[in-house]
C-alpha cells in the first residue's frame, strides 16, 4: 500500500464518524457570552479562523461575543478580530471580517473558492438556528454582472464588484443571518450580506469571497 492509499483509507474511517463532526461543521455562529440568539453566522477557514461579514464586527462590541461550534458543543472565546478597512457601511462593499479564536475548533474547515461561480450554478446557504437546526437554503447563484443588470431587482449602482448574488429556490425559506456561508461545489463562494430573502425575483446579495481572497490571506 502506498502512503496516499493509507491516508485515504484513514480519511474514509474518519468520515464514518459523521455524527461527531458533521460535514458542514465549518458553519459557526457568533453569539453573546451569556447565551441568547446568535447575532451573525460565520465559517471556519482554518481551525482557529472564522470568516464573517464586516457589518457583524462593525456594529457590535465583539468583546461581548463568543463563537459557537457544532451547535454549541464547543464555545470558544474570540482572541482577536479585524475587518476590511475598505468596508463601506452604506454601499456594503468589502463586507468581510475575520475572527481569531482563542482555541482550536474541533470541526471541519472549508476552502475558499478561487473564482466566482457562473450564473445558474447551485449553491447552499448554511446557518444554525436558535433551536439547534442547521438550516440549508438552496440558491441559484448569479454572477456580479448579471445581478447588476436590473434583471434581479438591483442596478449597477447597488451590486458592486465585491458582491455576488443568489435567488432562493423555495419561496418559503429565507437567507440566514448576516455572515452565513454560501457554498458551491464544496468551496466557500460567499457570505450573506444584504438584499433580503432572495425570493420573488429579487436576488439576495452576498460578499463575493473570491474577489477578497488577497485581503483574507493577508489578514490570517
Ligand atoms: C442542537 O442543540 C440543541 C440544544 O442542545 C438540541 O436540541 C438539538 O437537537 C441539537 N441539534 C443537532 C443537529 O444536533
Short mmCIF file of C-alpha atoms and ligand atoms in Angstrom, two decimals:
data_model
loop_
_atom_site.label_atom_id
_atom_site.label_comp_id
_atom_site.label_asym_id
_atom_site.label_seq_id
_atom_site.Cartn_x
_atom_site.Cartn_y
_atom_site.Cartn_z
CA UNK A 1 0.00 0.00 0.00
CA UNK A 2 1.38 3.38 -0.87
CA UNK A 3 1.12 6.26 1.57
CA UNK A 4 -1.59 8.05 -0.36
CA UNK A 5 -3.75 4.97 -0.21
CA UNK A 6 -3.26 4.57 3.54
CA UNK A 7 -4.10 8.22 4.03
CA UNK A 8 -7.34 7.94 2.01
CA UNK A 9 -8.23 4.82 3.94
CA UNK A 10 -7.81 6.65 7.27
CA UNK A 11 -9.88 9.52 5.93
CA UNK A 12 -12.63 7.07 5.00
CA UNK A 13 -12.64 5.75 8.57
CA UNK A 14 -12.67 9.29 9.96
CA UNK A 15 -15.64 10.23 7.78
CA UNK A 16 -17.69 7.35 9.18
CA UNK A 17 -17.79 9.38 12.44
CA UNK A 18 -20.04 11.88 10.67
CA UNK A 19 -22.34 12.14 13.68
CA UNK A 20 -19.48 13.56 15.78
CA UNK A 21 -18.25 16.11 13.25
CA UNK A 22 -20.98 16.71 10.65
CA UNK A 23 -19.93 17.55 7.10
CA UNK A 24 -20.94 21.19 7.35
CA UNK A 25 -19.46 21.60 10.85
CA UNK A 26 -17.49 24.53 9.45
CA UNK A 27 -20.68 26.58 9.97
CA UNK A 28 -20.45 28.53 13.25
CA UNK A 29 -22.50 31.21 14.93
CA UNK A 30 -21.44 34.30 16.83
CA UNK A 31 -23.45 34.75 20.00
CA UNK A 32 -23.49 36.55 23.32
CA UNK A 33 -21.32 35.25 26.19
CA UNK A 34 -24.48 34.92 28.25
CA UNK A 35 -26.35 32.95 25.61
CA UNK A 36 -29.21 34.39 23.62
CA UNK A 37 -29.80 34.31 19.89
CA UNK A 38 -26.80 34.33 17.55
CA UNK A 39 -26.08 37.77 16.07
CA UNK A 40 -24.29 36.52 12.97
CA UNK A 41 -23.12 33.45 11.16
CA UNK A 42 -19.55 32.60 10.24
CA UNK A 43 -17.43 29.87 8.75
CA UNK A 44 -14.19 28.13 9.75
CA UNK A 45 -11.45 28.54 7.14
CA UNK A 46 -8.84 27.02 9.42
CA UNK A 47 -9.11 25.60 12.94
CA UNK A 48 -8.54 29.00 14.58
CA UNK A 49 -10.00 31.40 12.00
CA UNK A 50 -13.62 32.35 11.32
CA UNK A 51 -14.66 34.38 8.31
CA UNK A 52 -17.74 36.57 8.70
CA UNK A 53 -19.02 39.88 7.36
CA UNK A 54 -17.68 43.26 8.46
CA UNK A 55 -21.18 44.53 9.30
CA UNK A 56 -21.21 41.98 12.20
CA UNK A 57 -17.93 43.27 13.61
CA UNK A 58 -18.51 46.97 13.00
CA UNK A 59 -21.94 47.16 14.60
CA UNK A 60 -21.33 45.20 17.80
CA UNK A 61 -18.90 45.28 20.71
CA UNK A 62 -17.36 42.00 19.63
CA UNK A 63 -15.59 41.53 23.01
CA UNK A 64 -19.01 40.57 24.37
CA UNK A 65 -19.36 37.62 22.00
CA UNK A 66 -18.16 34.03 21.62
CA UNK A 67 -18.16 31.56 18.74
CA UNK A 68 -20.41 28.51 18.94
CA UNK A 69 -19.06 25.49 17.05
CA UNK A 70 -21.13 22.43 16.17
CA UNK A 71 -24.38 23.69 17.65
CA UNK A 72 -22.81 24.74 20.94
CA UNK A 73 -20.74 21.60 21.54
CA UNK A 74 -17.76 23.97 21.72
CA UNK A 75 -17.99 27.60 22.84
CA UNK A 76 -14.77 29.47 22.02
CA UNK A 77 -13.60 32.93 23.05
CA UNK A 78 -12.55 35.45 20.43
CA UNK A 79 -8.84 36.28 20.72
CA UNK A 80 -8.72 38.97 18.01
CA UNK A 81 -10.86 40.42 15.27
CA UNK A 82 -10.47 42.64 12.25
CA UNK A 83 -12.43 43.73 9.23
CA UNK A 84 -11.51 45.18 5.86
CA UNK A 85 -10.67 48.89 6.27
CA UNK A 86 -12.30 49.44 2.86
CA UNK A 87 -15.66 48.19 4.18
CA UNK A 88 -18.39 50.72 3.39
CA UNK A 89 -21.49 50.57 5.58
CA UNK A 90 -23.58 52.45 3.02
CA UNK A 91 -22.73 50.53 -0.15
CA UNK A 92 -21.74 47.28 1.66
CA UNK A 93 -18.61 46.94 -0.46
CA UNK A 94 -15.77 44.85 1.02
CA UNK A 95 -18.07 43.36 3.62
CA UNK A 96 -15.57 40.93 5.10
CA UNK A 97 -14.04 40.31 8.53
CA UNK A 98 -12.04 37.76 10.45
CA UNK A 99 -12.18 36.39 14.00
CA UNK A 100 -9.18 34.63 15.52
CA UNK A 101 -10.25 32.00 18.03
CA UNK A 102 -8.61 31.56 21.44
CA UNK A 103 -8.67 27.74 20.96
CA UNK A 104 -8.80 25.37 18.00
CA UNK A 105 -12.24 24.32 16.83
CA UNK A 106 -12.89 20.59 16.57
CA UNK A 107 -14.71 20.79 13.27
CA UNK A 108 -14.22 20.74 9.53
CA UNK A 109 -12.90 23.74 7.65
CA UNK A 110 -13.81 24.92 4.15
CA UNK A 111 -11.61 26.05 1.27
CA UNK A 112 -12.11 29.42 -0.39
CA UNK A 113 -13.35 29.33 -3.99
CA UNK A 114 -10.76 30.62 -6.48
CA UNK A 115 -13.31 32.04 -8.89
CA UNK A 116 -16.83 33.33 -8.81
CA UNK A 117 -19.37 30.67 -9.92
CA UNK A 118 -21.26 31.21 -13.17
CA UNK A 119 -24.89 32.30 -13.21
CA UNK A 120 -27.07 29.24 -12.73
CA UNK A 121 -24.61 27.29 -10.55
CA UNK A 122 -26.18 25.70 -7.47
CA UNK A 123 -25.27 26.84 -4.03
CA UNK A 124 -26.37 26.30 -0.44
CA UNK A 125 -26.54 28.80 2.41
CA UNK A 126 -26.00 27.28 5.85
CA UNK A 127 -26.80 28.73 9.23
CA UNK A 128 -27.55 27.43 12.71
CA UNK A 129 -30.93 28.47 14.01
CA UNK A 130 -31.55 29.12 17.72
CA UNK A 131 -33.38 25.79 18.14
CA UNK A 132 -30.32 23.82 17.03
CA UNK A 133 -31.38 23.09 13.47
CA UNK A 134 -28.79 23.55 10.74
CA UNK A 135 -30.74 25.45 8.09
CA UNK A 136 -29.90 24.71 4.47
CA UNK A 137 -31.26 27.10 1.89
CA UNK A 138 -30.79 26.16 -1.77
CA UNK A 139 -29.84 29.05 -4.06
CA UNK A 140 -29.17 29.54 -7.72
CA UNK A 141 -26.07 31.72 -7.93
CA UNK A 142 -25.99 34.85 -10.10
CA UNK A 143 -22.75 36.50 -11.28
CA UNK A 144 -21.97 40.10 -10.33
CA UNK A 145 -22.59 41.44 -13.84
CA UNK A 146 -25.87 39.55 -14.31
CA UNK A 147 -27.07 40.62 -10.87
CA UNK A 148 -26.26 44.28 -11.62
CA UNK A 149 -28.13 44.15 -14.96
CA UNK A 150 -31.50 45.02 -13.47
CA UNK A 151 -32.98 41.57 -14.13
CA UNK A 152 -32.79 40.55 -10.47
CA UNK A 153 -34.13 43.65 -8.73
CA UNK A 154 -30.86 45.58 -8.38
CA UNK A 155 -28.93 48.06 -10.50
CA UNK A 156 -25.23 48.51 -11.26
CA UNK A 157 -25.12 51.25 -8.61
CA UNK A 158 -26.16 48.70 -5.99
CA UNK A 159 -24.41 45.46 -6.93
CA UNK A 160 -20.71 46.27 -6.86
CA UNK A 161 -17.59 44.30 -7.59
CA UNK A 162 -17.07 42.60 -4.21
CA UNK A 163 -20.63 41.21 -4.36
CA UNK A 164 -22.30 38.17 -5.89
CA UNK A 165 -25.95 37.14 -5.76
CA UNK A 166 -28.36 34.26 -5.46
CA UNK A 167 -32.05 33.56 -5.83
CA UNK A 168 -33.67 31.27 -3.32
CA UNK A 169 -35.48 28.38 -4.96
CA UNK A 170 -38.06 27.69 -2.25
CA UNK A 171 -40.02 30.89 -1.65
CA UNK A 172 -40.94 29.74 1.88
CA UNK A 173 -37.36 29.89 3.08
CA UNK A 174 -35.19 32.87 3.71
CA UNK A 175 -31.47 33.57 3.67
CA UNK A 176 -29.93 33.15 7.13
CA UNK A 177 -28.45 35.84 9.31
CA UNK A 178 -25.58 38.04 8.07
CA UNK A 179 -22.22 36.36 7.65
CA UNK A 180 -23.66 32.90 6.88
CA UNK A 181 -21.61 30.85 4.40
CA UNK A 182 -22.71 30.31 0.80
CA UNK A 183 -21.16 27.10 -0.52
CA UNK A 184 -20.94 25.80 -4.07
CA UNK A 185 -19.03 22.71 -5.19
CA UNK A 186 -17.71 22.31 -1.61
CA UNK A 187 -15.98 25.70 -1.70
CA UNK A 188 -16.84 28.95 0.04
CA UNK A 189 -18.18 31.36 -2.58
CA UNK A 190 -19.98 33.93 -0.44
CA UNK A 191 -21.25 35.26 2.89
CA UNK A 192 -24.79 36.59 3.28
CA UNK A 193 -24.67 40.39 3.21
CA UNK A 194 -27.87 42.24 2.21
CA UNK A 195 -30.88 42.18 -0.13
CA UNK A 196 -33.41 40.26 1.94
CA UNK A 197 -34.71 36.74 1.39
CA UNK A 198 -33.66 36.27 -2.22
CA UNK A 199 -37.16 35.31 -3.28
CA UNK A 200 -39.74 36.76 -5.72
CA UNK A 201 -37.26 37.69 -8.42
CA UNK A 202 -35.19 39.88 -6.14
CA UNK A 203 -31.76 38.40 -5.52
CA UNK A 204 -30.09 38.12 -2.12
CA UNK A 205 -26.67 39.75 -2.21
CA UNK A 206 -23.57 38.08 -0.80
CA UNK A 207 -19.99 39.12 -0.17
CA UNK A 208 -18.01 37.70 -3.11
CA UNK A 209 -15.30 35.67 -1.37
CA UNK A 210 -13.02 35.04 -4.41
CA UNK A 211 -12.66 38.80 -5.01
CA UNK A 212 -11.49 39.28 -1.40
CA UNK A 213 -9.01 36.39 -1.23
CA UNK A 214 -5.99 38.68 -1.07
CA UNK A 215 -7.42 40.62 1.90
CA UNK A 216 -8.25 37.30 3.61
CA UNK A 217 -4.76 35.84 3.01
CA UNK A 218 -3.05 38.99 4.23
CA UNK A 219 -5.18 39.07 7.38
CA UNK A 220 -4.60 35.49 8.55
C1 LIG B 1 -28.51 21.30 18.90
O1 LIG B 1 -28.64 21.56 20.27
C2 LIG B 1 -29.98 21.63 20.73
C3 LIG B 1 -29.98 22.08 22.19
O2 LIG B 1 -29.00 21.43 22.94
C4 LIG B 1 -30.66 20.26 20.51
O3 LIG B 1 -32.00 20.30 20.92
C5 LIG B 1 -30.57 19.91 19.03
O4 LIG B 1 -31.09 18.63 18.78
C6 LIG B 1 -29.14 19.98 18.52
N1 LIG B 1 -29.14 19.84 17.07
C7 LIG B 1 -28.37 18.97 16.42
C8 LIG B 1 -28.50 18.95 14.92
O5 LIG B 1 -27.59 18.21 16.97
#
